[in-house]
Amino acid sequence: MTTLDRMLPSLRARLIAAVLLVQVLLLAGLIYEHIEDMGERLREQAHLRGQQLTVLLNASLSVQLIQADYAAAQETLDETYRQAGLSYLRLIGQRGDVIATAGAVPDPKPSPMARSIWSEAEVLAMTVPISMAGQQLGTLYFGMPLDFLATAKRHAFWDSLAIGLVAMLLSAVVLAMLTLWVTRRLGQLTKAADRVAAGRYDLDLPLGQRDEVGRAIAAFQQMAASIQAREEELRESRNHLLFLAERDSLTGLYNRHYFRHELQRRLDEAARGGMEGALLLFDIDEFKLINDSFGHQAGDDILVAVANEIGRMIRRSETFCRLGGDEFVLIAHSATEVEVSTLAQRIVLALGNMRFEMAGGRQVRLSCSMGVALYPAHAADPETLLAYADSAMYQAKRAGKNAWHLYQPERDSAAAHLNMLTWKSRIDAALDMGMFRLVYQGVYAMPGRRLSHVEALLRMYDEDSGHLVTPNHFIPLAERSGQILDIDRWVIRESIRQLKLNPAMPPIAINVSGRTFDNPEIVGYIAEQLREQGVVPKRLVVELTETAALSDLADAERFIRQLRDLGCHICLDDFGAGFASFAYLKHIAADTIKIDGLFIRDLTHDEQSQVFVKAMIEVARGLGVTTIAECVEDEATLAMLIEFGVDYVQGYHLCRPREALPGQGTSWDVGH
Ligand code: C2E
Ligand code: MG
Ligand code: MG
């Protein structure tokens, strides 16, 4: 802040000060000029008077000097001294003798015209030769008093100053009023701008004036109105997006994404507060049959009716969601086992009482099977709890449907344990005996459909059946048993070996499990393999699933950074499956995201998925990340994705996973 800003903080004060300063300068100049001018004129008049006196005195004194009538000369001087009000008179003869004198002659002789603007020489001294017919007879000295001149100047100065001050005062008042009128409205405008900045739009602005400030106010009012409209639009679209993100478009119930998030929240709450609750999972018995017999529309109508019917029985503490298809789930938070049993019974009964009139007058009776798992009694993590509720639901189905079953750990764990044991030894055997295989699926750049790279997908060769077993059968178990580390190491080794054997082929993308990148040695292992086999790192793409990355963000960030430093490409797989994908994308420095097949499979029919996919592509592009869409199964989906601006596409429509690599016989080209 400058001194000027401190002394004159307001625009109004500065304007007034500037105008007054100019006025003071002007006034000073004017007064000076006026006094100078007036002094000059008065002095001229005094001279003139002196000259007139000179003529008169010469006429009478010359005669008196010729006649040597010095007494008459003295009389003339006395008379003139009195009548003309002179300061002094002195008549000197030709020989320098004083002939006559009147008044007090100053001594030494007064210096003529010693003056300044404020003071005048007190006397105007004049020297007059007294002569007749060209012959000088003597010299007359006389002085005219000039004090009237200084008095006149002083009067003139004070008069002008008084008039000037009154004028300045008047103009200051007028200026103050004028600036008050202008700056008051500017002040209102500033206050209005502050309100808008704080998000408040109820402005009280003086409208209707046609001057510059009035027009600025009108323009501001208009701008504020359009900002408000924009904000409302944004809020609405954000709410709509949030609704789409959380709700199932058919029934309006919460969707799977919201369910996952809510269940985790409730489990955390229960863990903190020592509360209990339950998960009630049910589906409609024979729904597929109804769908196939009466068409999808009838199926949809039934789902909506079920959602409404059960929705009416829900309390505030319960969350009701549709997981997909005919599968519904209810989180009953802070409920005892007895309360949960009553609720389960009521739902099964209510659904059992529902009747539907179908086209052709046929009546359909509904029923459901429900599985119930309690938290924290049965499990305290969402996946296990849901798996237990699912297992109980199948027990209910096996027991004859139209019923509910509480999860029974004894019955379930025995089977699961057995299953786990068999798979564990099968994986060990496959690792030992080289029963793992890689199949490859092409990833194509759009819109040109050129092969960009291939994704290596794992298979286990089953000797008994001669089939290749897909990873969903053994990867989850291998992750739990820890064998996944060996499996992923094998995949890394094998892919890099293939890259070495086929130097002309495009890059290979490998999938790495969340368990693996927890392990600090894995990046070193990849680097070592690349070095040993002489393969450049940029030919290797590493895919890790988004959900695994999010479960331990710090590990994922470190893993990704090290791999990128090494020179490998990073792809975030199954993107969008996590609840807060967008929020985390900023932190995870991936080169590419692969949009989860969940959003792609039904893309052309599902408005919600379209909104998501579009948003994902836009956000990724904004962050400089490329996008892949997986599971593209038909031309219509492909066309829609190209229209949305996706960078790469993968799916059965373009290329099924195959054992041969590009350049090994079969063509990898795809036509238009
Ligand atoms: P992912 O990485 O998302 O792989 C894509 C899966 O979608 C593959 O299934 C692929 O065969 C399948 N797919 C490709 N195109 C289509 C299509 O158009 N329609 C449909 N319905 N499916 C399509 P796959 O091979 O069964 O692999 C399943 C998951 O297992 C993979 O998902 C990945 O997460 C995991 N996985 C596969 N190979 C490995 C591996 O080597 N290591 C690890 N840790 N995980 C692996
Ligand atoms: Mg993958
Ligand atoms: Mg995927």
XYZ file of C-alpha atoms and ligand atoms in Angstrom:
720
model
C 0.000 0.000 0.000
C 1.501 3.343 -0.995
C 1.341 6.475 1.199
C -1.246 7.891 -1.203
C -3.406 4.785 -0.747
C -3.145 5.161 3.017
C -3.910 8.874 3.097
C -6.635 8.877 0.494
C -8.133 5.437 0.506
C -11.292 6.262 -1.426
C -11.690 7.237 -5.034
C -13.935 10.101 -3.931
C -11.267 11.672 -1.674
C -8.657 11.379 -4.420
C -10.877 13.058 -7.001
C -11.680 15.963 -4.678
C -8.032 16.373 -3.642
C -6.869 16.426 -7.278
C -9.419 19.057 -8.328
C -8.700 21.252 -5.285
C -4.986 21.103 -5.953
C -5.497 22.314 -9.523
C -7.764 25.082 -8.232
C -5.216 26.258 -5.642
C -2.506 26.505 -8.300
C -4.790 28.409 -10.661
C -5.952 30.746 -7.916
C -2.402 31.561 -6.826
C -1.447 32.375 -10.412
C -4.511 34.540 -10.939
C -4.019 36.532 -7.703
C -0.362 37.171 -8.488
C -1.160 38.381 -12.004
C -4.033 40.553 -10.814
C -1.953 42.305 -8.104
C 0.992 42.862 -10.409
C -1.245 44.354 -13.055
C -3.060 46.615 -10.617
C 0.237 47.865 -9.074
C 1.545 48.700 -12.519
C -1.490 50.789 -13.382
C -1.514 52.690 -10.074
C 2.161 53.468 -10.440
C 1.580 54.834 -13.936
C -1.180 57.053 -12.582
C 1.168 58.398 -9.867
C 3.734 59.256 -12.545
C 1.137 61.029 -14.598
C 0.093 63.058 -11.601
C 3.713 63.901 -10.864
C 4.199 65.127 -14.422
C 1.093 67.336 -14.236
C 2.420 68.767 -10.988
C 5.792 69.347 -12.635
C 4.237 71.484 -15.384
C 2.271 73.552 -12.888
C 5.215 74.006 -10.530
C 7.590 74.885 -13.385
C 5.176 77.627 -14.527
C 5.008 79.377 -11.163
C 8.538 78.606 -9.853
C 10.368 79.713 -13.035
C 8.814 83.195 -12.765
C 9.606 83.394 -9.061
C 13.223 82.339 -9.673
C 13.724 84.910 -12.455
C 12.340 87.553 -10.133
C 14.424 86.062 -7.294
C 11.286 86.088 -5.205
C 12.412 83.358 -2.884
C 9.647 84.023 -0.345
C 6.991 83.426 -3.016
C 8.827 80.269 -4.027
C 8.766 79.105 -0.411
C 5.046 79.881 -0.318
C 4.399 77.965 -3.528
C 6.232 74.951 -2.110
C 4.302 75.152 1.193
C 1.012 75.503 -0.663
C 1.734 72.570 -2.955
C 2.987 70.472 -0.022
C -0.325 70.957 1.752
C -2.709 70.684 -1.168
C -1.091 67.945 -3.219
C -0.266 65.845 -0.129
C 3.381 65.403 -1.144
C 6.050 64.003 1.164
C 8.551 66.803 0.652
C 9.672 69.490 -1.824
C 13.067 71.118 -2.189
C 14.102 73.803 -4.637
C 17.811 74.078 -5.418
C 19.270 77.051 -7.240
C 21.762 76.957 -10.083
C 24.666 77.197 -7.710
C 23.411 74.345 -5.603
C 22.017 76.470 -2.856
C 18.741 75.485 -1.197
C 16.168 78.148 -2.078
C 13.078 76.727 -0.482
C 11.968 73.494 1.158
C 8.765 71.959 2.512
C 8.196 68.720 4.450
C 10.925 66.471 5.755
C 13.387 65.592 3.084
C 14.600 62.062 3.614
C 18.268 61.536 3.958
C 19.942 59.879 2.160
C 17.893 60.300 -0.919
C 15.312 57.632 -1.262
C 16.176 54.993 -3.812
C 13.499 55.184 -6.455
C 11.218 52.183 -7.070
C 12.676 49.738 -4.496
C 9.717 47.483 -4.258
C 8.367 43.956 -4.178
C 4.925 42.610 -4.701
C 4.061 43.005 -1.028
C 5.802 46.343 -0.243
C 6.135 49.470 -2.312
C 8.852 52.148 -1.963
C 7.157 54.606 0.350
C 7.870 57.631 -1.801
C 8.112 58.263 -5.550
C 11.033 60.689 -5.836
C 11.004 63.109 -8.791
C 13.602 65.568 -10.030
C 12.329 68.449 -12.141
C 14.523 71.063 -13.858
C 12.904 74.532 -13.517
C 13.477 76.375 -16.731
C 12.158 79.129 -18.877
C 12.774 79.623 -22.579
C 15.316 76.884 -22.617
C 17.394 78.254 -19.728
C 17.602 76.166 -16.554
C 17.004 78.266 -13.440
C 17.095 75.614 -10.741
C 16.079 72.066 -9.831
C 13.050 70.965 -7.893
C 13.076 67.659 -5.956
C 9.831 66.383 -4.660
C 8.486 63.043 -3.351
C 5.012 61.635 -3.852
C 3.839 59.217 -1.147
C 3.121 55.759 -2.485
C 1.782 53.944 0.606
C -1.715 53.939 -0.991
C -0.287 51.500 -3.584
C 0.734 48.844 -1.017
C -2.635 49.221 0.754
C -4.507 48.771 -2.531
C -2.463 45.680 -3.305
C -3.129 44.159 0.128
C -6.856 44.839 -0.242
C -6.869 43.335 -3.705
C -5.008 40.273 -2.423
C -7.396 39.606 0.439
C -10.459 40.235 -1.738
C -9.251 37.823 -4.425
C -8.294 35.255 -1.792
C -11.734 35.466 -0.184
C -13.515 35.106 -3.526
C -11.190 32.249 -4.511
C -11.745 30.395 -1.237
C -15.510 30.713 -1.526
C -15.292 29.415 -5.101
C -13.112 26.498 -3.984
C -15.433 25.660 -1.124
C -18.392 25.704 -3.452
C -16.689 23.506 -6.027
C -15.552 21.091 -3.277
C -19.160 20.739 -2.120
C -20.418 20.232 -5.671
C -17.614 17.759 -6.348
C -18.288 15.847 -3.139
C -21.951 15.522 -4.079
C -21.120 14.483 -7.618
C -18.543 11.890 -6.611
C -20.822 10.664 -3.863
C -23.491 10.039 -6.470
C -21.055 8.176 -8.760
C -19.062 6.283 -6.140
C -22.105 5.298 -4.081
C -23.255 3.230 -7.062
C -19.746 1.896 -7.624
C -19.716 0.920 -3.945
C -23.006 -0.918 -4.413
C -21.504 -2.682 -7.428
C -18.474 -3.755 -5.380
C -20.715 -5.094 -2.609
C -22.775 -6.966 -5.197
C -19.586 -8.506 -6.662
C -18.594 -9.679 -3.163
C -22.012 -11.288 -2.713
C -21.763 -13.079 -6.053
C -18.266 -14.286 -5.145
C -19.749 -15.716 -1.938
C -22.400 -17.534 -4.010
C -25.335 -15.240 -3.097
C -27.367 -13.860 -5.944
C -30.096 -11.756 -4.216
C -28.666 -8.425 -5.407
C -30.173 -5.040 -4.658
C -28.734 -2.878 -7.435
C -30.069 0.531 -8.624
C -31.103 -0.132 -12.210
C -32.479 2.185 -14.900
C -29.728 4.851 -15.180
C -28.390 5.242 -18.699
C -24.930 6.666 -17.871
C -21.679 4.618 -17.884
C -22.012 3.405 -14.292
C -25.686 2.597 -14.865
C -24.780 0.509 -17.887
C -22.005 -1.257 -15.960
C -24.538 -2.082 -13.199
C -27.043 -3.452 -15.703
C -24.317 -5.570 -17.343
C -23.209 -6.875 -13.941
C -26.773 -7.790 -12.984
C -27.089 -9.708 -16.247
C -23.770 -11.461 -15.701
C -24.755 -12.474 -12.155
C -28.053 -13.864 -13.446
C -26.301 -15.969 -16.063
C -23.743 -17.221 -13.505
C -26.629 -18.237 -11.263
C -28.366 -20.039 -14.125
C -25.098 -21.811 -15.011
C -24.568 -22.859 -11.423
C -28.054 -24.262 -11.177
C -27.578 -26.162 -14.418
C -24.303 -27.566 -13.102
C -25.883 -28.542 -9.791
C -28.700 -30.293 -11.596
C -26.401 -32.183 -13.905
C -24.166 -33.107 -10.981
C -27.182 -34.406 -9.081
C -28.325 -36.262 -12.171
C -24.879 -37.821 -12.615
C -24.788 -38.720 -8.940
C -28.232 -40.251 -9.268
C -27.109 -42.235 -12.319
C -23.943 -43.268 -10.509
C -25.796 -44.521 -7.452
C -29.123 -45.694 -8.824
C -30.346 -48.519 -10.916
C -32.036 -46.994 -13.972
C -34.875 -49.545 -14.137
C -36.098 -49.648 -10.529
C -34.603 -46.476 -9.076
C -33.097 -48.561 -6.248
C -29.454 -48.153 -5.272
C -27.108 -50.002 -7.652
C -24.170 -52.349 -7.162
C -21.614 -49.537 -6.935
C -23.505 -47.836 -4.152
C -24.115 -51.128 -2.409
C -20.397 -51.954 -2.213
C -19.623 -48.574 -0.809
C -22.501 -48.587 1.668
C -21.780 -52.115 2.893
C -18.158 -51.204 3.565
C -19.300 -48.108 5.430
C -21.785 -50.079 7.545
C -19.177 -52.743 8.349
C -16.701 -50.069 9.435
C -19.390 -48.463 11.560
C -20.235 -51.812 13.136
C -16.564 -52.482 13.873
C -16.180 -49.123 15.582
C -19.436 -49.112 17.525
C -19.772 -52.823 18.325
C -23.023 -53.037 16.337
C -24.427 -55.963 14.408
C -26.494 -56.335 11.274
C -27.207 -58.573 8.322
C -27.101 -58.933 4.572
C -30.289 -60.323 3.002
C -29.727 -61.462 -0.585
C -32.585 -62.763 -2.717
C -33.536 -63.470 -6.283
C -36.848 -64.296 -7.915
C -37.433 -68.003 -8.441
C -37.692 -69.029 -12.092
C -37.217 -65.473 -13.280
C -35.374 -66.641 -16.389
C -38.384 -68.746 -17.296
C -40.741 -65.775 -16.911
C -38.424 -63.623 -19.024
C -38.144 -66.227 -21.758
C -41.884 -66.968 -21.823
C -43.346 -63.462 -21.557
C -40.548 -61.279 -22.905
C -38.126 -58.762 -21.416
C -40.756 -56.080 -20.929
C -42.802 -58.346 -18.642
C -39.587 -59.246 -16.796
C -38.785 -55.556 -16.322
C -42.333 -54.838 -15.069
C -41.981 -57.592 -12.488
C -38.621 -56.265 -11.277
C -40.112 -52.788 -10.854
C -43.146 -54.191 -8.982
C -40.913 -56.231 -6.659
C -38.732 -53.171 -5.988
C -41.845 -51.146 -5.092
C -43.441 -53.857 -2.970
C -40.337 -54.570 -0.893
C -39.315 -50.896 -0.929
C -42.476 -50.116 1.067
C -41.382 -52.463 3.872
C -37.961 -50.884 4.313
C -37.027 -48.851 7.375
C -34.665 -45.889 7.403
C -31.785 -47.900 8.787
C -32.041 -50.420 5.952
C -30.555 -50.058 2.464
C -32.254 -51.768 -0.446
C -30.299 -52.316 -3.686
C -30.580 -54.152 -6.986
C -27.318 -55.890 -7.776
C -28.284 -56.687 -11.363
C -30.677 -59.069 -13.143
C -33.216 -60.335 -10.630
C -30.795 -60.149 -7.709
C -31.708 -57.821 -4.832
C -29.919 -57.209 -1.566
C -30.829 -55.531 1.683
C -28.439 -54.265 4.348
C -30.227 -54.374 7.713
C -27.978 -52.303 9.909
C -28.144 -52.372 13.684
C -30.603 -55.282 13.768
C -30.561 -58.355 16.012
C -30.758 -61.902 14.650
C -34.419 -62.101 15.720
C -35.314 -58.858 13.926
C -33.480 -60.031 10.828
C -35.368 -63.367 10.855
C -38.718 -61.524 11.082
C -37.747 -59.233 8.198
C -36.579 -62.156 6.017
C -39.808 -64.002 6.723
C -41.908 -60.949 5.865
C -40.133 -60.379 2.547
C -40.410 -64.005 1.436
C -44.114 -63.981 2.375
C -44.812 -60.652 0.661
C -43.163 -61.806 -2.549
C -44.963 -65.138 -2.343
C -48.261 -63.285 -2.274
C -47.557 -61.235 -5.408
C -49.609 -62.104 -8.499
C -49.084 -60.882 -12.049
C -51.580 -60.627 -14.846
C -49.701 -61.424 -18.072
C -50.663 -60.836 -21.683
C -53.224 -63.457 -22.673
C -54.783 -63.376 -19.201
C -52.305 -65.775 -17.642
C -51.552 -65.234 -14.003
C -48.021 -65.627 -12.649
C -47.289 -66.223 -9.022
C -43.951 -64.993 -7.736
C -41.672 -66.348 -5.075
C -38.104 -65.770 -4.007
C -35.191 -67.533 -2.353
C -33.195 -65.636 0.197
C -29.849 -66.098 1.900
C -28.978 -64.226 5.081
C -25.478 -63.629 6.477
C -24.848 -61.793 9.745
C -22.094 -59.313 10.502
C -19.819 -59.435 12.312
C -20.857 -62.955 13.438
C -20.287 -64.601 10.030
C -17.861 -62.203 8.374
C -16.710 -58.599 8.653
C -15.552 -57.921 5.095
C -17.938 -57.203 2.196
C -16.750 -59.895 -0.242
C -16.929 -62.752 2.241
C -20.241 -61.584 3.662
C -21.775 -61.427 0.191
C -20.316 -64.819 -0.706
C -21.884 -66.302 2.458
C -25.270 -64.734 1.769
C -25.000 -66.123 -1.775
C -24.143 -69.569 -0.483
C -27.135 -69.435 1.922
C -29.386 -68.365 -0.962
C -28.359 -71.461 -2.938
C -29.040 -73.595 0.111
C -32.544 -72.087 0.147
C -32.944 -72.851 -3.560
C -31.727 -76.406 -3.156
C -34.128 -76.809 -0.264
C -37.096 -76.116 -2.540
C -37.225 -72.319 -3.077
C -39.787 -69.804 -1.723
C -37.795 -69.778 1.513
C -34.981 -68.058 3.328
C -31.888 -69.601 4.871
C -29.468 -68.308 7.425
C -25.853 -68.992 6.469
C -24.460 -72.037 8.259
C -20.691 -71.896 8.506
C -20.320 -75.646 9.269
C -21.951 -76.653 6.008
C -20.104 -74.165 3.870
C -16.554 -74.210 5.123
C -16.122 -77.921 4.798
C -16.867 -77.825 1.094
C -14.868 -74.652 0.548
C -11.912 -76.048 2.423
C -11.942 -79.175 0.328
C -12.215 -77.144 -2.840
C -9.318 -74.970 -1.757
C -7.123 -77.954 -0.979
C -7.702 -79.576 -4.359
C -7.029 -76.366 -6.252
C -3.919 -75.621 -4.254
C -2.362 -78.935 -5.194
C -3.507 -78.574 -8.793
C -1.799 -75.168 -9.054
C 1.384 -76.571 -7.510
C 1.329 -79.414 -9.997
C 0.695 -77.055 -12.926
C 3.666 -74.891 -11.865
C 5.923 -77.914 -11.459
C 4.940 -79.649 -14.662
C 4.621 -76.616 -16.934
C 0.859 -76.834 -17.374
C 0.304 -73.085 -17.617
C -0.225 -71.589 -21.056
C -0.573 -68.066 -22.356
C -3.175 -67.109 -24.920
C -3.104 -63.737 -26.634
C -5.807 -61.276 -27.530
C -5.233 -58.315 -29.868
C -5.771 -54.711 -28.801
C -6.538 -52.447 -31.761
C -6.003 -48.700 -32.245
C -9.124 -46.846 -33.308
C -10.475 -45.707 -35.667
C -7.933 -47.362 -38.042
C -8.254 -50.865 -36.409
C -4.487 -51.390 -36.555
C -3.036 -53.988 -34.131
C -1.409 -52.026 -31.290
C -0.367 -54.774 -28.878
C -1.570 -58.109 -27.456
C -2.754 -58.998 -23.959
C -1.401 -62.254 -22.518
C -4.139 -64.202 -20.700
C -3.351 -67.153 -18.499
C -4.782 -70.667 -18.939
C -4.181 -73.896 -17.054
C -4.041 -77.046 -19.131
C -6.248 -79.752 -17.606
C -4.808 -83.126 -18.519
C -7.948 -85.067 -17.618
C -10.292 -83.163 -19.910
C -7.691 -81.810 -22.348
C -9.263 -78.333 -21.895
C -7.699 -75.005 -21.014
C -9.089 -73.793 -17.665
C -9.787 -70.025 -17.456
C -8.170 -67.975 -14.666
C -11.384 -67.145 -12.787
C -11.284 -70.789 -11.528
C -7.905 -70.581 -9.889
C -6.637 -66.970 -9.604
C -8.831 -66.007 -6.589
C -7.684 -69.170 -4.783
C -4.063 -68.632 -5.774
C -4.315 -65.094 -4.409
C -5.568 -66.410 -1.095
C -2.959 -69.180 -0.874
C -0.072 -66.950 -1.974
C 0.707 -69.099 -5.045
C -0.143 -66.108 -7.226
C 3.404 -64.786 -6.720
C 4.837 -67.827 -8.489
C 2.158 -67.704 -11.166
C 2.788 -64.031 -11.933
C 6.550 -64.649 -12.026
C 5.949 -67.414 -14.564
C 3.766 -65.098 -16.708
C 6.435 -62.344 -16.591
C 9.185 -64.786 -17.574
C 7.185 -66.411 -20.340
C 5.974 -63.144 -21.910
C 9.456 -61.647 -21.968
C 10.770 -64.892 -23.498
C 8.142 -64.636 -26.256
C 9.133 -60.999 -26.896
C 12.752 -62.106 -27.271
C 11.830 -64.967 -29.636
C 9.679 -62.650 -31.798
C 11.569 -59.373 -32.120
C 9.178 -58.028 -34.771
C 5.967 -58.526 -32.790
C 4.155 -55.657 -31.034
C 4.292 -55.211 -27.210
C 2.712 -57.712 -24.797
C 0.478 -56.654 -21.903
C 0.606 -58.863 -18.826
C -1.783 -58.961 -15.865
C -0.296 -58.596 -12.419
C -2.229 -59.413 -9.283
C -2.632 -56.989 -6.368
C -0.820 -59.465 -4.129
C 2.195 -59.359 -6.423
C 2.756 -55.659 -6.434
C 2.688 -55.651 -2.637
C 5.949 -57.532 -3.009
C 8.862 -55.064 -3.212
C 11.050 -57.477 -5.228
C 8.762 -57.830 -8.216
C 9.972 -54.735 -10.127
C 13.530 -55.953 -9.678
C 12.450 -59.327 -11.066
C 10.881 -57.728 -14.160
C 13.988 -55.556 -14.724
C 16.248 -58.575 -14.360
C 14.237 -60.662 -16.847
C 14.199 -57.813 -19.405
C 17.943 -57.353 -19.033
C 18.800 -61.041 -19.171
C 16.682 -61.670 -22.260
C 17.719 -58.383 -23.928
C 14.191 -57.011 -24.382
C 13.544 -53.246 -24.302
C 11.153 -52.351 -21.437
C 8.773 -50.383 -23.628
C 7.694 -53.666 -25.257
C 6.151 -54.732 -21.952
C 2.821 -53.311 -20.741
C 1.839 -54.060 -17.143
C -1.878 -54.236 -16.328
C -3.026 -54.032 -12.761
C -6.621 -53.962 -11.714
C -8.017 -50.726 -10.436
C -9.611 -52.331 -7.375
C -6.294 -53.913 -6.387
C -4.518 -50.575 -6.866
C -7.068 -48.763 -4.739
C -6.891 -51.277 -1.906
C -3.364 -50.096 -1.217
C -2.744 -46.826 -2.938
C 0.728 -46.276 -1.481
C 1.988 -49.673 -2.700
C 0.396 -49.164 -6.096
C 1.918 -45.710 -6.520
C 5.376 -46.974 -5.638
C 5.036 -50.003 -7.931
C 3.822 -47.879 -10.842
C 6.529 -45.283 -10.388
C 9.295 -47.876 -10.362
C 7.902 -49.605 -13.460
C 7.607 -46.321 -15.305
C 11.155 -45.399 -14.343
C 12.172 -48.729 -15.823
C 10.419 -47.792 -19.081
C 7.365 -50.078 -19.030
C 3.856 -48.923 -19.909
C 1.176 -49.056 -17.199
C -2.457 -49.896 -17.820
C -5.146 -49.669 -15.123
C -7.411 -52.660 -15.801
C -11.159 -52.983 -15.102
C -11.385 -49.230 -14.673
C -14.693 -47.943 -13.274
C -15.345 -51.035 -11.179
C -14.070 -49.258 -8.086
C -16.363 -46.790 -6.447
C -14.191 -43.695 -6.611
C -12.202 -44.405 -9.772
C -12.127 -40.813 -10.947
C -10.914 -39.480 -7.651
C -7.901 -41.779 -7.637
C -6.957 -41.493 -11.309
C -5.090 -38.294 -10.532
C -2.812 -40.083 -8.049
C -2.100 -43.170 -10.100
C 0.206 -42.244 -12.947
C -1.092 -44.794 -15.451
C -0.468 -44.385 -19.199
C -3.705 -46.100 -20.111
C -6.999 -47.077 -18.493
C -8.951 -50.104 -19.602
C -12.650 -49.469 -19.113
C -14.262 -52.421 -17.307
C -16.186 -54.796 -19.584
C -19.150 -54.328 -17.218
C -19.807 -50.967 -18.888
C -19.130 -52.173 -22.441
C -21.078 -55.421 -22.747
C -24.481 -53.756 -22.715
C -23.339 -50.324 -23.868
C -25.751 -49.809 -26.739
C -28.784 -50.532 -24.524
C -27.731 -48.974 -21.257
C -27.938 -45.213 -20.985
C -26.159 -45.249 -17.638
C -23.148 -47.082 -19.061
C -23.030 -44.637 -21.960
C -22.844 -41.705 -19.549
C -20.057 -43.415 -17.606
C -18.021 -44.467 -20.612
C -18.240 -40.992 -22.131
C -17.201 -39.437 -18.824
C -14.291 -41.867 -18.406
C -12.983 -41.128 -21.910
C -13.291 -37.391 -21.368
C -11.637 -37.406 -17.951
C -8.818 -39.651 -19.191
C -8.205 -37.413 -22.171
C -8.111 -34.405 -19.855
C -5.374 -36.115 -17.853
C -3.431 -37.186 -20.937
C -4.237 -40.872 -20.366
C -5.282 -43.137 -23.262
C -8.319 -45.435 -23.086
C -9.006 -49.059 -24.001
C -12.485 -50.575 -24.095
C -12.538 -54.333 -23.387
C -15.228 -56.936 -24.093
C -16.421 -55.379 -27.365
C -18.642 -58.056 -28.809
C -20.376 -56.404 -31.766
C -20.077 -53.755 -34.464
C -22.732 -51.458 -32.925
C -20.784 -51.212 -29.665
C -17.566 -50.608 -31.597
C -19.175 -47.828 -33.635
C -20.496 -46.171 -30.477
C -17.083 -46.360 -28.797
C -15.384 -44.831 -31.839
C -17.955 -42.034 -31.719
C -17.163 -41.485 -28.013
C -13.489 -41.158 -28.978
C -11.973 -44.279 -27.389
C -8.319 -44.865 -28.349
C -8.077 -48.688 -28.367
C -10.523 -51.582 -28.482
C -10.305 -55.233 -27.446
C -12.954 -57.932 -27.576
C -14.336 -61.065 -29.225
C -15.731 -58.955 -32.065
C -12.219 -58.120 -33.249
C -10.152 -61.023 -31.959
C -10.692 -63.979 -29.617
C -7.811 -65.017 -27.349
C -5.585 -67.440 -29.316
C -2.438 -69.447 -28.686
C -0.458 -68.202 -31.687
C 1.299 -64.863 -31.607
C 1.263 -62.248 -34.394
C 3.650 -63.309 -37.125
C 3.112 -67.011 -36.320
C 0.766 -68.034 -39.098
C -2.746 -66.748 -38.420
C -3.550 -63.219 -39.535
C -4.231 -60.603 -36.851
C -5.741 -58.078 -39.249
C -9.310 -56.987 -38.695
C -11.472 -55.716 -41.517
C -13.837 -52.770 -41.402
P -8.862 -59.021 -17.689
O -7.431 -58.705 -17.553
O -9.810 -57.931 -17.604
O -8.991 -59.800 -19.030
C -10.061 -59.704 -19.894
C -10.928 -60.907 -19.803
O -12.048 -60.698 -20.648
C -10.270 -62.159 -20.315
O -10.830 -63.220 -19.605
C -10.734 -62.218 -21.746
O -10.720 -63.495 -22.299
C -12.142 -61.721 -21.599
N -12.661 -61.173 -22.836
C -11.974 -60.590 -23.830
N -12.808 -60.149 -24.804
C -14.053 -60.445 -24.397
C -15.359 -60.254 -24.967
O -15.538 -59.685 -26.034
N -16.428 -60.683 -24.224
C -16.268 -61.278 -23.007
N -17.356 -61.687 -22.370
N -15.058 -61.501 -22.459
C -13.957 -61.075 -23.130
P -9.954 -64.311 -18.911
O -8.842 -64.719 -19.785
O -10.886 -65.334 -18.394
O -9.324 -63.517 -17.703
C -10.083 -63.077 -16.644
C -9.278 -62.269 -15.687
O -8.284 -63.075 -15.040
C -8.487 -61.170 -16.353
O -9.290 -60.070 -16.566
C -7.403 -60.932 -15.362
O -7.842 -60.104 -14.342
C -7.162 -62.297 -14.795
N -5.974 -62.845 -15.475
C -5.840 -63.340 -16.733
N -4.583 -63.691 -16.983
C -3.868 -63.382 -15.853
C -2.500 -63.508 -15.487
O -1.642 -63.908 -16.250
N -2.136 -63.120 -14.220
C -3.062 -62.626 -13.363
N -2.669 -62.246 -12.153
N -4.358 -62.467 -13.677
C -4.761 -62.866 -14.905
Mg -6.213 -57.386 -18.264
Mg -10.346 -56.173 -17.634
